[in-house]
Coordinates of C-alpha atoms in Angstrom, one line a residue:
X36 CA 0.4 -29.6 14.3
X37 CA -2.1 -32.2 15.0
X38 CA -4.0 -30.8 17.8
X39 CA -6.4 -28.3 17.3
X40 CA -4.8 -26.7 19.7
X41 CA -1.6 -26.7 18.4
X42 CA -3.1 -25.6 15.2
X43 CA -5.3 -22.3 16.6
X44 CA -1.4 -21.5 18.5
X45 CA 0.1 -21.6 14.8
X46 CA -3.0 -19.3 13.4
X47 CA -2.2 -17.2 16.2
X48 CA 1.3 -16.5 15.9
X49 CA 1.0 -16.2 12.4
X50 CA -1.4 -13.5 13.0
X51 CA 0.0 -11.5 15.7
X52 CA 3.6 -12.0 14.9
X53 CA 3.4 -9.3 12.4
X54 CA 1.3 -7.3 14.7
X55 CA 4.6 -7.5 17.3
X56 CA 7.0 -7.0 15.1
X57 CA 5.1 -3.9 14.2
X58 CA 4.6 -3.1 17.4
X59 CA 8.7 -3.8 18.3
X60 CA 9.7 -1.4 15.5
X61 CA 7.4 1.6 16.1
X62 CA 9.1 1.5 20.0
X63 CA 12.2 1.5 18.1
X64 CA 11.6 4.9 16.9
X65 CA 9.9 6.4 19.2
X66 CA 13.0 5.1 21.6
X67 CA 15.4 6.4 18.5
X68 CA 13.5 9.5 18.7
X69 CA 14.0 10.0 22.3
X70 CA 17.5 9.3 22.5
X71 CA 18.2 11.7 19.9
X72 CA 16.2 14.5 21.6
X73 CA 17.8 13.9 24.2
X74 CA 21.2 14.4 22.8
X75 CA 20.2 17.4 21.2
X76 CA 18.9 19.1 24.6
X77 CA 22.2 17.8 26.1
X78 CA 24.6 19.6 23.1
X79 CA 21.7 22.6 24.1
X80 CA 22.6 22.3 27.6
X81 CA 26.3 21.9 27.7
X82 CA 26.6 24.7 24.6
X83 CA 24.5 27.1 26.9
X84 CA 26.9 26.2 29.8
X85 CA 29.6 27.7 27.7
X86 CA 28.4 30.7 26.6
X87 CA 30.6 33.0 28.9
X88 CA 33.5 31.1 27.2
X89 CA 33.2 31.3 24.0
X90 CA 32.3 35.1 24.5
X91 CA 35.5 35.3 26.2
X92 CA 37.1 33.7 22.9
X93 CA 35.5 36.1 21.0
X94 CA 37.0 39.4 22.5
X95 CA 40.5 37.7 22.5
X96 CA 40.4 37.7 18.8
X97 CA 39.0 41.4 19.0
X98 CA 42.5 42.2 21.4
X99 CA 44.6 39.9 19.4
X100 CA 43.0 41.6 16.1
X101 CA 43.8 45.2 17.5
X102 CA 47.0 44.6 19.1
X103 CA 48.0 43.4 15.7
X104 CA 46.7 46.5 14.2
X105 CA 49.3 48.6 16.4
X106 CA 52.0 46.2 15.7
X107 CA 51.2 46.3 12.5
X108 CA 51.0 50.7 12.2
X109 CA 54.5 52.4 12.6
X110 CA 53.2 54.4 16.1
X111 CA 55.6 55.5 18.7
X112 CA 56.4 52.9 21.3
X113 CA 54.4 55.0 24.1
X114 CA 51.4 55.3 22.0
X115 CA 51.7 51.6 21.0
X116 CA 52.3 50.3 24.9
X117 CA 49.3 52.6 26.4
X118 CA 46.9 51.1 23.5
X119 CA 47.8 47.7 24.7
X120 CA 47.4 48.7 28.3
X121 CA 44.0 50.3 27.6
X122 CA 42.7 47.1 25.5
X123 CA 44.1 45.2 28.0
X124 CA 42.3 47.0 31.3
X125 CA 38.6 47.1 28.7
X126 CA 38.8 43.4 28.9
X127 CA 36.3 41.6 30.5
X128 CA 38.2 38.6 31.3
X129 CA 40.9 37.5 33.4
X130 CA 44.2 38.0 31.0
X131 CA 47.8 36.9 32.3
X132 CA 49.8 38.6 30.2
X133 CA 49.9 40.1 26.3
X134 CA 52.3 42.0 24.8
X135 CA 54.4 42.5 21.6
X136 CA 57.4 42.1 21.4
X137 CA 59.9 43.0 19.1
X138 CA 63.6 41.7 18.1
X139 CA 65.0 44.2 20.4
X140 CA 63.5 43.8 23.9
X141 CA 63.5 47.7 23.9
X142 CA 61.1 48.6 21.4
X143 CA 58.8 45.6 23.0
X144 CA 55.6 46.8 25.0
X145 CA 54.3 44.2 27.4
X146 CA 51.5 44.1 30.0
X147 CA 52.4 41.6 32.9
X148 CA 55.6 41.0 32.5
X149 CA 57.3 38.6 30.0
X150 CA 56.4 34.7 30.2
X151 CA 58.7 33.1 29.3
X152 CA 58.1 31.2 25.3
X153 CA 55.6 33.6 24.5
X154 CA 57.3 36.7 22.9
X155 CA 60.2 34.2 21.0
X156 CA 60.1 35.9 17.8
X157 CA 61.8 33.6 15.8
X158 CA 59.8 31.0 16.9
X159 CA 57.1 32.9 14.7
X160 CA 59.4 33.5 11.7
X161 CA 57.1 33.5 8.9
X162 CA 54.1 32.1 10.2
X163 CA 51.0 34.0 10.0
X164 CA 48.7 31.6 11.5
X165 CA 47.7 32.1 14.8
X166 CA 48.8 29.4 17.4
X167 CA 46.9 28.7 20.2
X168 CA 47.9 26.3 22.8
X169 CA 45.4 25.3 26.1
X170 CA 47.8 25.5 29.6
X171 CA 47.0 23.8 32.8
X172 CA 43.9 25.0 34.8
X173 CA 41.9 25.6 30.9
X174 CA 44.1 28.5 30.7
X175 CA 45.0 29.9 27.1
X176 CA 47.8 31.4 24.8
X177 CA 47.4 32.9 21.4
X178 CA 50.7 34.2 19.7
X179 CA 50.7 35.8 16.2
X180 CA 53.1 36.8 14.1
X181 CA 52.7 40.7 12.3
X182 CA 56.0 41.2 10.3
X183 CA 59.3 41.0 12.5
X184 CA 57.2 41.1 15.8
X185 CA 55.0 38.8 17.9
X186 CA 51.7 39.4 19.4
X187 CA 50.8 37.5 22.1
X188 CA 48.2 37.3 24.7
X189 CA 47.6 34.7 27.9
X190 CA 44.4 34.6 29.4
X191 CA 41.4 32.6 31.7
X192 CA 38.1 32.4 29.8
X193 CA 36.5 32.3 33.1
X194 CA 34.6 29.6 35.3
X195 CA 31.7 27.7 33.8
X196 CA 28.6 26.6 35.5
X197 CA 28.3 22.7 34.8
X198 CA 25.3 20.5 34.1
X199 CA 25.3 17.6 36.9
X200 CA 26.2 15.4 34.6
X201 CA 28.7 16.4 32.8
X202 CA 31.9 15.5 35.0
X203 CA 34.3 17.6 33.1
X204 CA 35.1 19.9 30.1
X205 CA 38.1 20.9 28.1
X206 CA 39.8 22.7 24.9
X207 CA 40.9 21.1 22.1
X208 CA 43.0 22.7 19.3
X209 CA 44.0 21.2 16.2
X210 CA 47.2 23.5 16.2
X211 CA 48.2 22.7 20.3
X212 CA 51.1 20.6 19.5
X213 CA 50.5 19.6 23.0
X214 CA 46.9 17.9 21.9
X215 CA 47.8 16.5 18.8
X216 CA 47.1 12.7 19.9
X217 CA 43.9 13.7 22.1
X218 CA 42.7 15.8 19.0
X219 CA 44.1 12.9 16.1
X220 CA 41.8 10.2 18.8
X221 CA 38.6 12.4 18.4
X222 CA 39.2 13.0 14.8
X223 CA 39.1 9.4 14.0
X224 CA 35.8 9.0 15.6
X225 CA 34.3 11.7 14.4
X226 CA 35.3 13.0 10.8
X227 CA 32.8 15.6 11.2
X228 CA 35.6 17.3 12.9
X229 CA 36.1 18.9 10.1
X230 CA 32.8 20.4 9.7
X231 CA 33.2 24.2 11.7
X232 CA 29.7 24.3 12.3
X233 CA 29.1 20.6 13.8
X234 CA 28.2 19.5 16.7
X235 CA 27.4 15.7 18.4
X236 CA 28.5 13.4 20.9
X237 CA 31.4 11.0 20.3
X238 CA 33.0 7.9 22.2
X239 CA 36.8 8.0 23.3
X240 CA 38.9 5.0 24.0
X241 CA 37.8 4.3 27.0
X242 CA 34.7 4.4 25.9
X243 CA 33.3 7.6 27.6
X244 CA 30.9 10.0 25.9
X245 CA 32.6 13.3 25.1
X246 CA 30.5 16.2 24.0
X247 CA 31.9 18.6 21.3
X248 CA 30.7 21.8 20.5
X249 CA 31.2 23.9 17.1
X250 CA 34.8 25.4 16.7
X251 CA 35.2 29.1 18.2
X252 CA 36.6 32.4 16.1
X253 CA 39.6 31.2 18.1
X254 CA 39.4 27.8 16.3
X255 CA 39.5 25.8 19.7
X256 CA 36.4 23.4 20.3
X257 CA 34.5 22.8 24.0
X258 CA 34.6 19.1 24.7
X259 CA 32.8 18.0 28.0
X260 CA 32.7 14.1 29.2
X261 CA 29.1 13.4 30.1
X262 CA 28.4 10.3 33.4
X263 CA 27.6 7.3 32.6
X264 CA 23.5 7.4 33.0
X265 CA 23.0 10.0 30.1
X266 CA 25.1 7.8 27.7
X267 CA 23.0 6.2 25.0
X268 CA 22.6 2.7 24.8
X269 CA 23.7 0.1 22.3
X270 CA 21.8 -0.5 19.7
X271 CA 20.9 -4.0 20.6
X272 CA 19.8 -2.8 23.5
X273 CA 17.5 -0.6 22.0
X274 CA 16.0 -3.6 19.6
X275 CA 15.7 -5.7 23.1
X276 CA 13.8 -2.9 25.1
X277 CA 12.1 -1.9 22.2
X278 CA 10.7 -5.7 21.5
X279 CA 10.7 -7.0 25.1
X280 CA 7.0 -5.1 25.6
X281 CA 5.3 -6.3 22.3
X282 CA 6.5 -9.9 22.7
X283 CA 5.4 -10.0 26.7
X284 CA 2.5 -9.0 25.4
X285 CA 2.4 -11.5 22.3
X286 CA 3.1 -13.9 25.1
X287 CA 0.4 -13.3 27.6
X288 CA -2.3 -13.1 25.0
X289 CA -1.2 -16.1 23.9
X290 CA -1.5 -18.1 27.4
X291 CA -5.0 -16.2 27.6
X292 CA -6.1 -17.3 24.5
X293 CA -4.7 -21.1 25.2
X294 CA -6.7 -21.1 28.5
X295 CA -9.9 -19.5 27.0
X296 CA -9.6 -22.3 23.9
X297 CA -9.1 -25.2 26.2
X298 CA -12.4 -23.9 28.9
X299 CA -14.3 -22.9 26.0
X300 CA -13.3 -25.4 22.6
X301 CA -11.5 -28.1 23.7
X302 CA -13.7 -28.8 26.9
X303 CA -16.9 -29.8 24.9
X304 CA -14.5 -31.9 22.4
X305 CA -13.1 -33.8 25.4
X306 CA -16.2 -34.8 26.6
X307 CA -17.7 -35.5 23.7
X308 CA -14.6 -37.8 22.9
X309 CA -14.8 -39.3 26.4
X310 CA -18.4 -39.8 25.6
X311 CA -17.8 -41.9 22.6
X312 CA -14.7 -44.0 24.7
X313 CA -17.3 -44.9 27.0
X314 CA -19.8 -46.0 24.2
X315 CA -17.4 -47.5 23.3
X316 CA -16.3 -49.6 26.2
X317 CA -19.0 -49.8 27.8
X318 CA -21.8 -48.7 25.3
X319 CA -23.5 -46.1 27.3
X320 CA -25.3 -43.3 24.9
X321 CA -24.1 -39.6 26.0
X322 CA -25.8 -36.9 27.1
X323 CA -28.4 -34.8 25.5
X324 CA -29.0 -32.4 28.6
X325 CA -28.4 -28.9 27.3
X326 CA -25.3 -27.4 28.4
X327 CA -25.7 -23.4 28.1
X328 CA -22.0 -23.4 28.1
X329 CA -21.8 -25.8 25.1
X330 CA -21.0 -24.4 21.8
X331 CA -23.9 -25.4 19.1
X332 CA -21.2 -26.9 16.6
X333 CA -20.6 -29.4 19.9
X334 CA -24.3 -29.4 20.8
X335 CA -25.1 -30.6 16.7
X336 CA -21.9 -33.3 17.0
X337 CA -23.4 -34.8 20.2
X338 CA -26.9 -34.8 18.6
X339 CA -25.4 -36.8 15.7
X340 CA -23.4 -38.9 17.7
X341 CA -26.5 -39.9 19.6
X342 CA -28.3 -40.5 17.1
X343 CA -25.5 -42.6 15.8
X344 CA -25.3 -44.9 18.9
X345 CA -28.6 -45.5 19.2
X346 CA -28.9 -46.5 16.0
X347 CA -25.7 -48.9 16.6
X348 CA -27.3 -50.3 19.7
X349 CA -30.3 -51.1 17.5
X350 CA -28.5 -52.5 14.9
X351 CA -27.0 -54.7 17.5
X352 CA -29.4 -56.2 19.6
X353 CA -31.2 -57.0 15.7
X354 CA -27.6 -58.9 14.9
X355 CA -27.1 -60.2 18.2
X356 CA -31.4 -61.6 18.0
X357 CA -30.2 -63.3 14.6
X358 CA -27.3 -64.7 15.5
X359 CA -29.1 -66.1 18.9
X360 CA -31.7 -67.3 16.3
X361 CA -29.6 -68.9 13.9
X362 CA -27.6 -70.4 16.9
X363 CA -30.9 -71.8 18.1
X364 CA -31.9 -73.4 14.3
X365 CA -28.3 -74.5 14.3
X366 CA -28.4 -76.7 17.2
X367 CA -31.9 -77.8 16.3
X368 CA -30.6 -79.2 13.0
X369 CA -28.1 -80.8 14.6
X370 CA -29.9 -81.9 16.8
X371 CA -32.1 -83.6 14.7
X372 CA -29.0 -84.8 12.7
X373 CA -27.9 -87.2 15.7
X374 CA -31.3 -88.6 16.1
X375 CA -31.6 -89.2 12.3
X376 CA -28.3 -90.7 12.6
X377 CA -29.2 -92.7 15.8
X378 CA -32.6 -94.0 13.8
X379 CA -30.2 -95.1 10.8
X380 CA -28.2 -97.0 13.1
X381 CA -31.2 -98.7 14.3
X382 CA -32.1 -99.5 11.4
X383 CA -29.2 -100.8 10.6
X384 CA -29.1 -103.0 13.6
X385 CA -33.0 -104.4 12.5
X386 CA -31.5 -105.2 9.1
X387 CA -28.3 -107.2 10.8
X388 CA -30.7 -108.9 12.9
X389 CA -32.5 -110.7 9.8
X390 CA -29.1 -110.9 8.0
X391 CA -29.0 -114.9 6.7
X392 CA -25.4 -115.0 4.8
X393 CA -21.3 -114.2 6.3
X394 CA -21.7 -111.3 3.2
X395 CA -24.6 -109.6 4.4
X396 CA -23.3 -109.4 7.9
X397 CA -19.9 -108.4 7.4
X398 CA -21.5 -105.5 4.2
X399 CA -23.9 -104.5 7.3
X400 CA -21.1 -104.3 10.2
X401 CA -19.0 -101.9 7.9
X402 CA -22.2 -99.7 7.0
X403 CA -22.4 -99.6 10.5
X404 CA -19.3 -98.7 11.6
X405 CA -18.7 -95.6 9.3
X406 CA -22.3 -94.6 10.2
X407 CA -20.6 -94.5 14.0
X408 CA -17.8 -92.5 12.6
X409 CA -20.0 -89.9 11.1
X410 CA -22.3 -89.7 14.4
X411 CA -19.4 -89.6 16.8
X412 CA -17.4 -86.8 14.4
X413 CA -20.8 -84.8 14.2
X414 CA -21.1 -85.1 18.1
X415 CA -17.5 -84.0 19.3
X416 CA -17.7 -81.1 16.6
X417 CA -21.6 -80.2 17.6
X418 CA -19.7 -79.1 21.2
X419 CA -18.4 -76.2 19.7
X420 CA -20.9 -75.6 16.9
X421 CA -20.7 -71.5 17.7
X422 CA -17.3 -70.9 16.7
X423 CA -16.7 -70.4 12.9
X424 CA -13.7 -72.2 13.1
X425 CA -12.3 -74.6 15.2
X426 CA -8.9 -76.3 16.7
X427 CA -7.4 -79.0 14.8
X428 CA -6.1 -80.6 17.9
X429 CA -8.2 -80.3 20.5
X430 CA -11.1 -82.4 17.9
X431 CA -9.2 -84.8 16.8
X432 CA -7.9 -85.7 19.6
X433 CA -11.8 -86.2 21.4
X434 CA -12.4 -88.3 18.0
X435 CA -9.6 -90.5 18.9
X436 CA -10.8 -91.6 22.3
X437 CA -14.5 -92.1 21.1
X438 CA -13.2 -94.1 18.3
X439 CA -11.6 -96.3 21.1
X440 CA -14.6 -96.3 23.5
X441 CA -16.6 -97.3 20.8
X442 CA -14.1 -100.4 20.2
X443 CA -13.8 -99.2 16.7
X444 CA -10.5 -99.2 17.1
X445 CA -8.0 -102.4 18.0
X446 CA -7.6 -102.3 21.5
X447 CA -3.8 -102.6 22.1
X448 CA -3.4 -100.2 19.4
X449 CA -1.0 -97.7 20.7
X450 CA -1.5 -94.2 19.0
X451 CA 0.6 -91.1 19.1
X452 CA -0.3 -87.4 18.6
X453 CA 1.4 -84.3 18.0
X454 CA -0.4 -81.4 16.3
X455 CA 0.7 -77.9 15.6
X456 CA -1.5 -74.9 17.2
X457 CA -4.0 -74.6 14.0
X458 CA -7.8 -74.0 13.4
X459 CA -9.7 -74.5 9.9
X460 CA -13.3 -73.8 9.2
X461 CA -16.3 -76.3 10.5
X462 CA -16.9 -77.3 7.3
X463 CA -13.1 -78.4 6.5
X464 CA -12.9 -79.7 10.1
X465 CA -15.6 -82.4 9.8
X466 CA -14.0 -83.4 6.1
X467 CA -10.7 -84.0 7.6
X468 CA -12.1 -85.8 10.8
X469 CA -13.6 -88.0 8.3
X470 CA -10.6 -88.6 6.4
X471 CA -8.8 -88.9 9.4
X472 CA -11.3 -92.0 11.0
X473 CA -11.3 -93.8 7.8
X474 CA -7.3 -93.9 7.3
X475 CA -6.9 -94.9 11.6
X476 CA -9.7 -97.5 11.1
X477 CA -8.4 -98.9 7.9
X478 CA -4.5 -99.2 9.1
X479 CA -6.4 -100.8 13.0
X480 CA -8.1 -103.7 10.6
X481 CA -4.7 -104.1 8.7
X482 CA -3.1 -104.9 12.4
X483 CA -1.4 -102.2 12.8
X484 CA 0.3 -101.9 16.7
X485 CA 1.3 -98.2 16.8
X486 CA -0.3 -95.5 14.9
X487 CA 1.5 -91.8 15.5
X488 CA -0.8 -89.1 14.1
X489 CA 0.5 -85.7 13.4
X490 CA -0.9 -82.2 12.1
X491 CA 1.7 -79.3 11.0
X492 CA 1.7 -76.1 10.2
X493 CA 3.7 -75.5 6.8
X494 CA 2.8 -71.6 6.2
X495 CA -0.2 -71.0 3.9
X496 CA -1.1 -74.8 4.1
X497 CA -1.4 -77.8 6.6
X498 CA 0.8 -81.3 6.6
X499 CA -1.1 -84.3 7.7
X500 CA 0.9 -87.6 8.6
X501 CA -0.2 -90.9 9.7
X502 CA 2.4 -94.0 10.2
X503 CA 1.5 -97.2 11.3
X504 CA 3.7 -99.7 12.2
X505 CA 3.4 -103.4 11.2
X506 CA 0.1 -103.3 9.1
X507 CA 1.0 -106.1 7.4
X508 CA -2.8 -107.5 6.6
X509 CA -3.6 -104.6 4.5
X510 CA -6.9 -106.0 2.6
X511 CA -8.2 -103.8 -0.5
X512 CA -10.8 -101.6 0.6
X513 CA -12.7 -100.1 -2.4
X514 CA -15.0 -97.9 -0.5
X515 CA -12.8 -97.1 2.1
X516 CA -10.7 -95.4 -0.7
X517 CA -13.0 -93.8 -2.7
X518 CA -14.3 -92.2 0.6
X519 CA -10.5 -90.9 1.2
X520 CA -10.6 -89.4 -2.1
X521 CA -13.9 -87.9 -1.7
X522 CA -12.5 -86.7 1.7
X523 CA -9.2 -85.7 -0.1
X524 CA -11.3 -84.0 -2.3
X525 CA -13.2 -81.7 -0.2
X526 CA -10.0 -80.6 1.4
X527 CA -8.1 -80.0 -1.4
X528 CA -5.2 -82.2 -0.7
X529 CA -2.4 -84.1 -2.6
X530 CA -2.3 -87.5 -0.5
X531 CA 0.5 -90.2 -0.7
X532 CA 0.4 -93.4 0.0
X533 CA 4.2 -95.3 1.1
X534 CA 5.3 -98.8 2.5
X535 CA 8.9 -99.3 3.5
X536 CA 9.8 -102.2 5.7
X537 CA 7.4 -102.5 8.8
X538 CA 6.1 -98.8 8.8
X539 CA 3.2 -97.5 5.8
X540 CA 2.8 -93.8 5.7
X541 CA -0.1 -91.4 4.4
X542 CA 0.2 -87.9 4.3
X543 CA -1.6 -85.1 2.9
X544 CA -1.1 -81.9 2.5
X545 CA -3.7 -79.1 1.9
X546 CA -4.4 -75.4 2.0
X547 CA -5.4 -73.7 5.3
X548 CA -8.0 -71.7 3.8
X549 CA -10.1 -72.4 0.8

């Protein structure tokens, strides 16, 4: 979520999200919608398919209900038979065979002979429900019992003109002892059952859609399988379809708007940034040419920018003019430094000339010596007068070798250096040159035949170590120390002084920085 790209994705989503999910849920409904009128013209469909059907259930209960009228009236057997033949011939469907029959086969009156099952009367004993059972072919029975007799009538409710996609049909009777597990499998998906009046689609256990229609006069309900393509889908499947067109959408909006944010935002910032990497690098002002294109929060952020740099720049070449100018005065004043130091030592020379006693020579050959010193450290360190601070090495080390073409130093004095990789400031530089000259030309007087001088790093301060080896003829110098303390001094250190056997040591130890 850095990027302001990254961010104007986030605002996005967070505003059209809602809008999609919006979106997703009214296609649910609408595809709920449709899927349900769609069931409901199928249940219209297949129940209008069946209309011959359940007319033909309708006048079998009319024959049932008056062939139990003349069981039920004490008629003569020839009036009773020829009102079952004439109700019989009126009907208009296909019937098998009817009949009642009696205990005594003689007093029964049948119409297409006797199938067998159908006129058992004590199969009926006491029942005065009517029991229907579906044959082979969707053929039907109905036998009811009326006193000590049994009514009974087998018949075809006719042929039925099929949708295209329904793939077949059926009867289904809660009293068929021959359905009892098809009917018990139905039931248990669909408790509505129950209901006379309802309607609906159900799934089986093979997961086929079965249509059932309302129960009959007859009590027997249509069921018809429908193929696969009119099914209705799962649920899921409904959410998927439903949000796969909103969230597309949500999709390709959002690579539009990403391409249209990146030509028409993040273009202009990119430059502009790449214009400030190369002011950077190579300090070259950006452009000012008016971009139509350019948006005029851009446009205001490149003014300022420019503004800015050039400003920068200016301040610049006014630092870099003063520094060249102090650099300039700097090396004039040391400049005139060495001359002023090169007229003392000429003096000095005049005033050794005319020098009459051994005291006056010898006081005038040490002033001139540590006048030397301070000339030679101010000319190796003048080399590198630019740098604020400087290696300890590197100058110390140039010291050394001036100190010996000079002859200040003993010539078969053998000196050793080792120093750490450390710089200080000018001003601490020259102090412990100093210090450093005056201890080396002390311990060289003393006779002194191996000097080994060392500078190391200790964290936040610096270690300084000089040994000589046999300075035996160490003579008192007072000067000499007072300038080691004055030296000492200015640096900050703690020095010591130690003699053991044939080697003296002086270290001292001071902080880095001041």
């Amino acid at each position: 979520m850095g990027s302001l790209q990254s961010r104007f994705q986030a605002i996005y989503l967070i505003v059209m999200a809602p809008i999609a999910i919006l979106a997703s849920y009214y296609q649910y409904n609408l595809a709920e919608t449709r899927y349900s009128s769609r069931e409901q013209s199928t249940l219209d469909s297949v129940e209008r398919s069946f209309v011959d059907v359940t007319s033909a259930f309708e006048q079998s209960k009319l024959l049932m209900d008056l062939m139990s009228s003349a069981a039920s009236e004490d008629l003569p057997l020839p009036d009773r038979c020829r009102l079952l033949n004439q109700a019989v011939d009126d009907a208009s469907f296909t019937v098998f065979a009817a009949g009642i029959a009696s205990v005594s086969p003689s007093e029964s009156c049948l119409w297409g002979g006797n199938v067998e099952g159908l006129a058992d009367v004590d199969l009926l004993s006491g029942n005065r429900d009517d029991i229907v059972t579906v044959e082979n072919n969707h053929h039907l029975t109905i036998r009811r019992s009326v006193g000590d007799e049994v009514v009974y009538l087998a018949f075809d409710p006719g042929e039925v003109d099929l949708p295209e996609w329904v793939t077949s049909y059926g009867f289904l009777v809660a009293s068929d002892p021959n359905a009892d597990e098809a009917y018990q499998e139905l039931l248990a998906n669909a408790p509505w059952l129950m209901d006379t009046d309802a309607r609906g689609i159900v799934k089986n256990s093979i997961d086929e859609s079965i249509v059932l229609l309302p129960k009959t006069t007859l009590g027997v309900r249509i069921f018809a399988s429908l193929s696969p393509e009119i099914l209705r889908p799962a649920t899921y499947l409904i959410v998927l379809r439903a949000s796969f067109g909103p969230f597309l959408l949500l999709a390709i909006a959002l690579l539009i708007a990403d391409l249209l944010v990146r030509r028409l935002v993040l273009r202009d910032i990119n430059l502009l940034s790449d214009e400030m990497h190369g002011f950077m690098n190579n300090r070259t002002l950006p452009q000012t040419d008016k971009n139509p294109s350019v948006t005029n929060e851009t446009a205001q952020m490149r003014k300022e920018f420019s503004r800015l740099a050039r400003q920068l720049l200016w301040e610049e070449a006014e630092a870099e003019n003063r520094i060249r100018n102090a650099n300039a005065l700097q090396r004039e004043i040391f400049h005139r430094v060495g001359n002023n130091l090169q007229v003392v030592q000429s003096i000095m020379r005049l005033h050794s000339s005319n020098a009459k006693t051994p005291e006056e020579v010898a006081l005038i050959k040490r002033v001139s010596v540590r006048l030397r010193i301070i000339s030679m450290v101010h000319e190796v360190l003048h080399r590198t007068v630019d740098a604020p601070v400087l290696p300890v090495g590197p100058g110390i080390g140039h010291m050394i070798q001036k100190l010996r073409r000079e002859e200040i130093l003993a010539e078969n004095l053998h000196i050793a250096e080792a120093y750490d990789d450390v710089s200080v400031g000018v001003n601490r530089a020259y102090t412990l040159c100093y210090l450093i000259a005056e201890t080396l030309v002390h311990f060289s007087n003393a006779g002194a035949t191996a000097l080994k001088v060392q500078v190391k790093d200790a964290g936040e301060k610096l270690c300084l170590s000089i040994s000589a080896q046999e300075a035996d003829d160490m003579v008192a110098d007072p000067v000499g120390a007072r300038l080691c303390e004055v030296y000492a001094r200015g640096l900050k250190a703690k020095t010591n002084l130690a003699s053991t056997g044939t080697e003296t040591l002086f270290e001292a130890v001071f902080p880095k920085d001041i």
